[in-house]
Short mmCIF file of N, CA and C in Angstrom, two decimals:
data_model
loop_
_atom_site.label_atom_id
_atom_site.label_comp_id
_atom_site.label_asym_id
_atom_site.label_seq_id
_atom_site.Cartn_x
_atom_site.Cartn_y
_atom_site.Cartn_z
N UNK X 1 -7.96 -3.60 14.23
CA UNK X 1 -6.96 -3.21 13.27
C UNK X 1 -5.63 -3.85 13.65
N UNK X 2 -4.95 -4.19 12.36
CA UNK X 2 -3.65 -5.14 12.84
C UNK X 2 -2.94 -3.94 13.59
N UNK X 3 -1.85 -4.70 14.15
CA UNK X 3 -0.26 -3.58 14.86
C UNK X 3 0.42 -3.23 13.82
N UNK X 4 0.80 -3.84 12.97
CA UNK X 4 1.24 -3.20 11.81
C UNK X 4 0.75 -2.13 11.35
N UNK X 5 -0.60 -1.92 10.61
CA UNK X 5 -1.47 -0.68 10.65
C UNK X 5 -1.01 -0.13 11.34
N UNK X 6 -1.23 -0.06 12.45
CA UNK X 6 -1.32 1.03 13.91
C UNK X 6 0.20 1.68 13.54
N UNK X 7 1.04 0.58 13.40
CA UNK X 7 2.36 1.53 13.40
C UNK X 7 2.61 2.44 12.23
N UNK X 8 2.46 1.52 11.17
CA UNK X 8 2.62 2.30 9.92
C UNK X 8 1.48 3.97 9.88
N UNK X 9 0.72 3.95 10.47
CA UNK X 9 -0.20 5.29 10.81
C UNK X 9 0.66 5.97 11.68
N UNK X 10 1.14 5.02 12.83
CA UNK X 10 1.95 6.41 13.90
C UNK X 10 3.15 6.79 12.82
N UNK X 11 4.26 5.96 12.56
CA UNK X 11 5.24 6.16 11.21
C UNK X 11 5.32 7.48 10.95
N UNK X 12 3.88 7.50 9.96
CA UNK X 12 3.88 8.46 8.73
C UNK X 12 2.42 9.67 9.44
N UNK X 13 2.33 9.86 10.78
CA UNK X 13 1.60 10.74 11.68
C UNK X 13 0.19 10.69 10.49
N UNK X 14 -0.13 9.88 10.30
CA UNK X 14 -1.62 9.61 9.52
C UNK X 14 -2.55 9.86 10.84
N UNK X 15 -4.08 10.12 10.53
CA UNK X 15 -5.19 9.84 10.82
C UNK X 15 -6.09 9.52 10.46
N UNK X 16 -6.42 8.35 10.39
CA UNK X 16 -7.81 7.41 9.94
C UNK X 16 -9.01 7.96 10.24
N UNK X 17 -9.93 7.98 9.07
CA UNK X 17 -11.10 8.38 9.05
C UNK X 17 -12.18 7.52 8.42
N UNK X 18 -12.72 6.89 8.81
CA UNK X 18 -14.19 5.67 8.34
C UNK X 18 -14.99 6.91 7.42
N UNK X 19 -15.28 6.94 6.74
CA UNK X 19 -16.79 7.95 5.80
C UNK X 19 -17.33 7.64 4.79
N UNK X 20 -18.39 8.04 4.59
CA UNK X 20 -19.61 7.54 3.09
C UNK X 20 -18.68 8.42 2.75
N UNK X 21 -17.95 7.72 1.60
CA UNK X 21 -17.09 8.73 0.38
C UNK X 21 -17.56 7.76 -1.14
N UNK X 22 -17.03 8.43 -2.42
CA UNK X 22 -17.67 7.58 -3.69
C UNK X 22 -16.52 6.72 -3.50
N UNK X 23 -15.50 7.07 -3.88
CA UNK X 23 -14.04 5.87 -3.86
C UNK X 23 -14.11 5.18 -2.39
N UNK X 24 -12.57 4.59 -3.08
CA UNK X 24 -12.75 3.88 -1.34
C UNK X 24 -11.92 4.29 -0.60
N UNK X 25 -10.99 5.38 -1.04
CA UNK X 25 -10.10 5.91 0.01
C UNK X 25 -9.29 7.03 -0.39
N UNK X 26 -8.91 7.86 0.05
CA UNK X 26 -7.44 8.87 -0.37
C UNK X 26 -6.90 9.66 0.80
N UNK X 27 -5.71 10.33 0.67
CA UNK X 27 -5.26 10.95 1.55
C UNK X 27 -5.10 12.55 1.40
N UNK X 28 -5.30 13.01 2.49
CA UNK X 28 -5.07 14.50 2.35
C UNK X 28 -3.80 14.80 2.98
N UNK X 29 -3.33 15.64 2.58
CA UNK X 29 -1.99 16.00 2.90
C UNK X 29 -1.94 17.75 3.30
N UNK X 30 -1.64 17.29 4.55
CA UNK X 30 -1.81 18.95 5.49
C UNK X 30 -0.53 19.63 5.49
N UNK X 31 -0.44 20.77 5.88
CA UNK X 31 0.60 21.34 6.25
C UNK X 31 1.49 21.14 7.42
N UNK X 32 2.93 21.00 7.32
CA UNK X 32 3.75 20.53 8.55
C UNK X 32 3.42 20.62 9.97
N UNK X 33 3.70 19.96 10.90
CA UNK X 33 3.40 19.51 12.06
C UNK X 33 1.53 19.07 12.19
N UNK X 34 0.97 18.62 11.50
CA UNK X 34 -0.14 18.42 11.29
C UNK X 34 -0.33 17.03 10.51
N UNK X 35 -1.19 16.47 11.31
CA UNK X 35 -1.52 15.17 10.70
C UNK X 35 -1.84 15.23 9.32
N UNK X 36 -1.49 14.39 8.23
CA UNK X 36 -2.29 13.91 7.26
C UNK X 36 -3.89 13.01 7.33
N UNK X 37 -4.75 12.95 6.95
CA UNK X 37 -5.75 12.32 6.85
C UNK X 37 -5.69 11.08 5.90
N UNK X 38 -6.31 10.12 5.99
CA UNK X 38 -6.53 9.08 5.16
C UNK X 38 -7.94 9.04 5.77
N UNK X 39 -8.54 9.19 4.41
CA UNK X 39 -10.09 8.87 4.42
C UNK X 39 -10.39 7.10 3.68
N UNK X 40 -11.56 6.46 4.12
CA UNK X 40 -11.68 5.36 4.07
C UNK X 40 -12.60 4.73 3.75
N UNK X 41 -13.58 4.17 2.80
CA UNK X 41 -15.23 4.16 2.38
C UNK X 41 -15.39 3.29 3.28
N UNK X 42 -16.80 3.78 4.20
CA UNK X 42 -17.17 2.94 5.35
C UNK X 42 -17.61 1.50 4.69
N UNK X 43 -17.90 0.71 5.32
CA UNK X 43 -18.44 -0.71 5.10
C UNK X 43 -17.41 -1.59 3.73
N UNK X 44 -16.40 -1.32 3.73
CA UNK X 44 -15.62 -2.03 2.68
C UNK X 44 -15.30 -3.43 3.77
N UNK X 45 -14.34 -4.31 3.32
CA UNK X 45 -14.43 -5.88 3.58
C UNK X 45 -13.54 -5.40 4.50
N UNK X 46 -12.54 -6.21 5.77
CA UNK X 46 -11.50 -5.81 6.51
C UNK X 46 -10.52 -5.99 5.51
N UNK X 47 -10.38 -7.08 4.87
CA UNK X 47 -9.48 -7.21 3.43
C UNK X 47 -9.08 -6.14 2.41
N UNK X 48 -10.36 -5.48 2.05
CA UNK X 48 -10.29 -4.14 1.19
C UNK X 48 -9.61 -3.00 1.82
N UNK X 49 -10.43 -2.68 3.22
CA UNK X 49 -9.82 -1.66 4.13
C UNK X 49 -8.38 -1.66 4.06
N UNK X 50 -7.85 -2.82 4.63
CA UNK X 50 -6.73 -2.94 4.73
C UNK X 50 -5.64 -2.39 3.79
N UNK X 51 -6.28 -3.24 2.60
CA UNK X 51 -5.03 -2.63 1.43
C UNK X 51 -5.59 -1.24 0.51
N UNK X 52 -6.27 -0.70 1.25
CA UNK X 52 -6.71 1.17 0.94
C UNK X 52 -5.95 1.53 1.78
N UNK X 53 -6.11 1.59 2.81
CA UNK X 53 -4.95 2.23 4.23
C UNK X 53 -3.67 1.77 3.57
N UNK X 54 -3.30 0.71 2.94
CA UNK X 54 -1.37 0.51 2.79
C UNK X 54 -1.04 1.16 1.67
N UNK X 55 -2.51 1.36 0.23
CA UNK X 55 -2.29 1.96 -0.93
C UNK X 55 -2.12 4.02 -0.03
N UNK X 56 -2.87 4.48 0.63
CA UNK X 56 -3.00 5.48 1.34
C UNK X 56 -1.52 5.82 2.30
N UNK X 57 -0.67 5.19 2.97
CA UNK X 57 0.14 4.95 3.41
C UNK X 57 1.56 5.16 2.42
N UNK X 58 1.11 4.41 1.24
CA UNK X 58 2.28 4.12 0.38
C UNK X 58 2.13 5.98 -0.25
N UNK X 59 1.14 6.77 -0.24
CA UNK X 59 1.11 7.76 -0.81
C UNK X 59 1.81 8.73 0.19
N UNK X 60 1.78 8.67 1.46
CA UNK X 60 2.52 9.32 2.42
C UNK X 60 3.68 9.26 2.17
N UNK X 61 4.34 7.81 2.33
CA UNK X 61 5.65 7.62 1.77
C UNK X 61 6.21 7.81 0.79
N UNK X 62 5.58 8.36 -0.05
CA UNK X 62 6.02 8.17 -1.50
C UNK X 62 5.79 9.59 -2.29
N UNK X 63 4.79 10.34 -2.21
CA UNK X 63 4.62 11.45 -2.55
C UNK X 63 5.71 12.63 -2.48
N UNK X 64 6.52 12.60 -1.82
CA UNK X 64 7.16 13.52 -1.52
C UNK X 64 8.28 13.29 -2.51
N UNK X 65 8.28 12.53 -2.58
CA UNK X 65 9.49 11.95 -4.06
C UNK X 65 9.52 12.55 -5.38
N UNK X 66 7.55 12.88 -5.40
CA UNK X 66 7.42 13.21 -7.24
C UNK X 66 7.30 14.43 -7.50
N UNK X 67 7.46 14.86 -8.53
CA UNK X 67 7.54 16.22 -8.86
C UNK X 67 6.18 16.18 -10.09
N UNK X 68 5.21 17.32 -9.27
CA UNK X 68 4.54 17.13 -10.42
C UNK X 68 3.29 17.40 -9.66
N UNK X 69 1.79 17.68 -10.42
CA UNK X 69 0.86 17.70 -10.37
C UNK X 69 0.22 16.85 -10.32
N UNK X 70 -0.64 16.28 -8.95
CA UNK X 70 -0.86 15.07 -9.46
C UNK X 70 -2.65 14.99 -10.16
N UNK X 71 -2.97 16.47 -10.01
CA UNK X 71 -4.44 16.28 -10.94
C UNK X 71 -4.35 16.58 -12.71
N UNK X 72 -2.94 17.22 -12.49
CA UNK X 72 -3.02 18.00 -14.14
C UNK X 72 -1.77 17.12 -15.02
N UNK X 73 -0.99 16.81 -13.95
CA UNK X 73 0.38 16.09 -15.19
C UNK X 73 -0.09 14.44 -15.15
N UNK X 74 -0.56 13.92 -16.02
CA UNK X 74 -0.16 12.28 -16.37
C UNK X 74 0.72 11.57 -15.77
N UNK X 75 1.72 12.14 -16.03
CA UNK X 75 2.89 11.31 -15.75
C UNK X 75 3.63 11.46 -14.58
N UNK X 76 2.96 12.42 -13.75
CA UNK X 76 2.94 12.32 -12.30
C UNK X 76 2.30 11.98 -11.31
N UNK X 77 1.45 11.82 -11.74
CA UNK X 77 0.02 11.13 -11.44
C UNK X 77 0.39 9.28 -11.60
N UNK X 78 0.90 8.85 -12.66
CA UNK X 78 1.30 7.67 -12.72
C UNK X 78 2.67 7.22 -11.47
N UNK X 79 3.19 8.30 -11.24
CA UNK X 79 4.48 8.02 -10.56
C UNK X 79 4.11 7.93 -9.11
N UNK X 80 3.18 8.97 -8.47
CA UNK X 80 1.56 9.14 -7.26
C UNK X 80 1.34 7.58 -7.09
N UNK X 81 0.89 6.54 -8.02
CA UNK X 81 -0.41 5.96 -7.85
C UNK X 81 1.07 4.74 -7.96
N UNK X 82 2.18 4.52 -8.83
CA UNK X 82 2.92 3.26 -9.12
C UNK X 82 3.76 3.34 -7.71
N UNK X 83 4.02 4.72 -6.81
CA UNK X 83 4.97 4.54 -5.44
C UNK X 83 3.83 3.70 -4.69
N UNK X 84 2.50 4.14 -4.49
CA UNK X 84 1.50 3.83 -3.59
C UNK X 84 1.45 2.15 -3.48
N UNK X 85 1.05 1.74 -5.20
CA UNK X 85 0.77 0.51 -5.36
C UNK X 85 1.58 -0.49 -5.20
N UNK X 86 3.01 0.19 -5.83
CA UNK X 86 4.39 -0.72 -4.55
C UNK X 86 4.26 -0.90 -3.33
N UNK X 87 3.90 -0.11 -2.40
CA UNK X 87 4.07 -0.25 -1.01
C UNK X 87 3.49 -1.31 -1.00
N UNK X 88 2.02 -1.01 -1.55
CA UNK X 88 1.00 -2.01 -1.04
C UNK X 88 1.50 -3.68 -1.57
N UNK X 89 1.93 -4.14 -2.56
CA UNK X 89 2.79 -5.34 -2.88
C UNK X 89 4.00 -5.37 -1.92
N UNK X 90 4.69 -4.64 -1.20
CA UNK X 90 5.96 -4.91 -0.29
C UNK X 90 5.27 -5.37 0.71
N UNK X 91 4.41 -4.79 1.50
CA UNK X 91 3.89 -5.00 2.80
C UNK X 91 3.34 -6.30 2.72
N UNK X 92 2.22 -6.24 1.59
CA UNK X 92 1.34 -7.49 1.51
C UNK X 92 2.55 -8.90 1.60
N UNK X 93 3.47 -8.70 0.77
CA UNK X 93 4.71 -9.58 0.40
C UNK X 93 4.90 -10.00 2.09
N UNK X 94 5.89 -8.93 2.43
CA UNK X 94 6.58 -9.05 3.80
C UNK X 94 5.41 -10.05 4.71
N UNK X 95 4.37 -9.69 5.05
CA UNK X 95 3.23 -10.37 5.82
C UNK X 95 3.38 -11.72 5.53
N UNK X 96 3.51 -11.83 4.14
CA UNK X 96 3.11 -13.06 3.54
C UNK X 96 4.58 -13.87 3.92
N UNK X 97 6.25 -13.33 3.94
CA UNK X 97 7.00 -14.15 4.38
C UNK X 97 7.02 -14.30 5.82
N UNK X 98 6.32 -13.08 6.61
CA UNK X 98 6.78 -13.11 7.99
C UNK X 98 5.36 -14.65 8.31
N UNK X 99 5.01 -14.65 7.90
CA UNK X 99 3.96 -15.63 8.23
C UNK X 99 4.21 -17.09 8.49
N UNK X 100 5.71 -17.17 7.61
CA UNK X 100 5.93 -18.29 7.45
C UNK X 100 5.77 -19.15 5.96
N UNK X 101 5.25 -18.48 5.30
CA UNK X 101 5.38 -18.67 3.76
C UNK X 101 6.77 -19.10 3.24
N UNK X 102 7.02 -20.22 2.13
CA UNK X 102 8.18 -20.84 1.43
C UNK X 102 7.83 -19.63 0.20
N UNK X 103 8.83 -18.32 0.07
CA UNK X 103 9.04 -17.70 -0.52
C UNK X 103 9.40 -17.88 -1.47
N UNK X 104 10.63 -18.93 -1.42
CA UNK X 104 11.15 -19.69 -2.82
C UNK X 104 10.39 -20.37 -3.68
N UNK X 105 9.31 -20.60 -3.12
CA UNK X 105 8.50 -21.60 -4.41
C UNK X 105 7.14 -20.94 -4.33
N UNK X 106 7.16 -19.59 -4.26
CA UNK X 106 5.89 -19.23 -4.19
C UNK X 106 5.33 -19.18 -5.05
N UNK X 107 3.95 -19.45 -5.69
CA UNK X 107 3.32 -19.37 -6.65
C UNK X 107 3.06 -17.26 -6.94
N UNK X 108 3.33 -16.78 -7.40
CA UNK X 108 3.58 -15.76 -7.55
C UNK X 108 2.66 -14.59 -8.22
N UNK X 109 1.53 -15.01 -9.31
CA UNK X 109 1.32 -15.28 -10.28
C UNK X 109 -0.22 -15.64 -9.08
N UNK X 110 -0.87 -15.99 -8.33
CA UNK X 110 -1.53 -16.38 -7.47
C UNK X 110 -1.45 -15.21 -6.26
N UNK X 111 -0.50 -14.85 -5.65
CA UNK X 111 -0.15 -13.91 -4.84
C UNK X 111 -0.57 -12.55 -5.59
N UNK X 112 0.19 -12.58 -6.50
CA UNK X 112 -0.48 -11.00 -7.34
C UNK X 112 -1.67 -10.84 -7.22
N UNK X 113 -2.56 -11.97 -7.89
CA UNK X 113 -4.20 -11.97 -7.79
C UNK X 113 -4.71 -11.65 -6.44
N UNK X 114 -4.18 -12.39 -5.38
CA UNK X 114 -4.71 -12.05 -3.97
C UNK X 114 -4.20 -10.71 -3.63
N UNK X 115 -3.06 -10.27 -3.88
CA UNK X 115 -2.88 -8.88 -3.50
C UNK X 115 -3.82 -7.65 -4.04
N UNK X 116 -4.53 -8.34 -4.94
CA UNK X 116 -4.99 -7.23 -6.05
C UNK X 116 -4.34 -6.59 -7.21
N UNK X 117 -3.05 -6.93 -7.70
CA UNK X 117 -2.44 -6.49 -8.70
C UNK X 117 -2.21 -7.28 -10.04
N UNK X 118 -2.21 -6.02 -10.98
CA UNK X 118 -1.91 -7.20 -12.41
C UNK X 118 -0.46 -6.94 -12.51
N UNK X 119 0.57 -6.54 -11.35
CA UNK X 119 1.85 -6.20 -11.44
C UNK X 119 2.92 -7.28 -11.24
N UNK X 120 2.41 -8.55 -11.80
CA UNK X 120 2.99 -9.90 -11.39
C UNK X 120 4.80 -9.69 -10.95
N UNK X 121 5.19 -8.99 -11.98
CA UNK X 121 6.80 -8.95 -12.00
C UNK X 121 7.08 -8.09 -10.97
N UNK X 122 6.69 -7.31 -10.64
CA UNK X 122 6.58 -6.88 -9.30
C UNK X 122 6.59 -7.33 -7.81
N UNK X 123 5.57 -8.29 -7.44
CA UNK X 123 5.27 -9.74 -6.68
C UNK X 123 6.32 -10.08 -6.81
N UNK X 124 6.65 -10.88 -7.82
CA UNK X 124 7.99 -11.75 -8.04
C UNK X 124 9.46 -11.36 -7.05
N UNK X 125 9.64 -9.69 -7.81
CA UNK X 125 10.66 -9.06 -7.11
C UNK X 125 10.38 -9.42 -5.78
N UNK X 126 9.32 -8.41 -5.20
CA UNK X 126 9.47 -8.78 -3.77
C UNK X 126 9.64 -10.11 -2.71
N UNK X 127 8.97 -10.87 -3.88
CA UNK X 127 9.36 -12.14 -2.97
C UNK X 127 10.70 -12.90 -3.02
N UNK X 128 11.61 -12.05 -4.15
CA UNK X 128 13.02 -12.73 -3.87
C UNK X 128 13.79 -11.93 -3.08
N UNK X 129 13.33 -10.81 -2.18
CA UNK X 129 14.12 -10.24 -1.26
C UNK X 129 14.13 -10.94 -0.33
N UNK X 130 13.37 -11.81 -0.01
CA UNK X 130 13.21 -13.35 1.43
C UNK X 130 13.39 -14.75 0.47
N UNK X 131 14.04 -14.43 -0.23
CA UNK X 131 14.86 -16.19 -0.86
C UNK X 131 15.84 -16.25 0.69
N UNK X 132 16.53 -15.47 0.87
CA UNK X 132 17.71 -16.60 1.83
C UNK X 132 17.39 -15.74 3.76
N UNK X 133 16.33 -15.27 3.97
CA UNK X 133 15.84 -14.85 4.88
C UNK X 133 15.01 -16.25 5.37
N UNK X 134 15.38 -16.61 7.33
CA UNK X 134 14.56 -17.77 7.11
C UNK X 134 14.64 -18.12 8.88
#
């Protein structure tokens, strides 16, 4: 597992769990001083894993923000799943400049696809936060 992972789990006091589940991942959310869980569908790609744990992660971070139900209200449920799916485009992004990637001419539009998102304008954003980072 990358160091990144590792940290972003210590971060947000997560605990990783491998299991035959139907999806491929979610988080449970415990009561204070108590770990959260992130569950994880065993045998997924290291690729897949990866961005379930950052979509799972982004729900740690982000959940606490929304107001709302997230099995019964819609539109909190959308606000749940659009904090999560950001993270997972920031991080993926960040990796992708810390790597050494020309941010400025990134094909963008290509990056979305590899990230897994149809959130192109999204991508975009993040990759002009490392235009003059270098």
């Amino acid at each position: 597992m990358r160091a990144r992972i590792k940290h972003l789990l210590n971060k947000y006091h997560l605990k990783l769990v491998y299991k035959d589940i139907e999806g491929k991942g979610y988080i449970i959310h415990t009561p204070a001083n108590v770990p959260d869980f992130i569950f994880v569908k065993e045998n997924l790609s290291d690729e897949e894993t990866e961005k379930v744990i950052l979509h799972e992660v982004g729900h740690a971070e982000n959940d606490d923000n929304v107001i709302g139900n997230y099995k019964t209200n819609s539109r909190a449920h959308d606000c749940y799943e659009s904090g999560a799916n950001k993270f997972v485009v920031s991080e993926k992004v960040k990796e992708y400049a810390n790597l050494g990637y020309d941010t400025m001419n990134a094909n963008w539009l290509n990056l979305a696809q590899y990230i897994g998102t149809d959130n192109y304008w999204l991508v975009r954003e993040e990759l002009q936060k490392y235009r003059f980072k270098g």
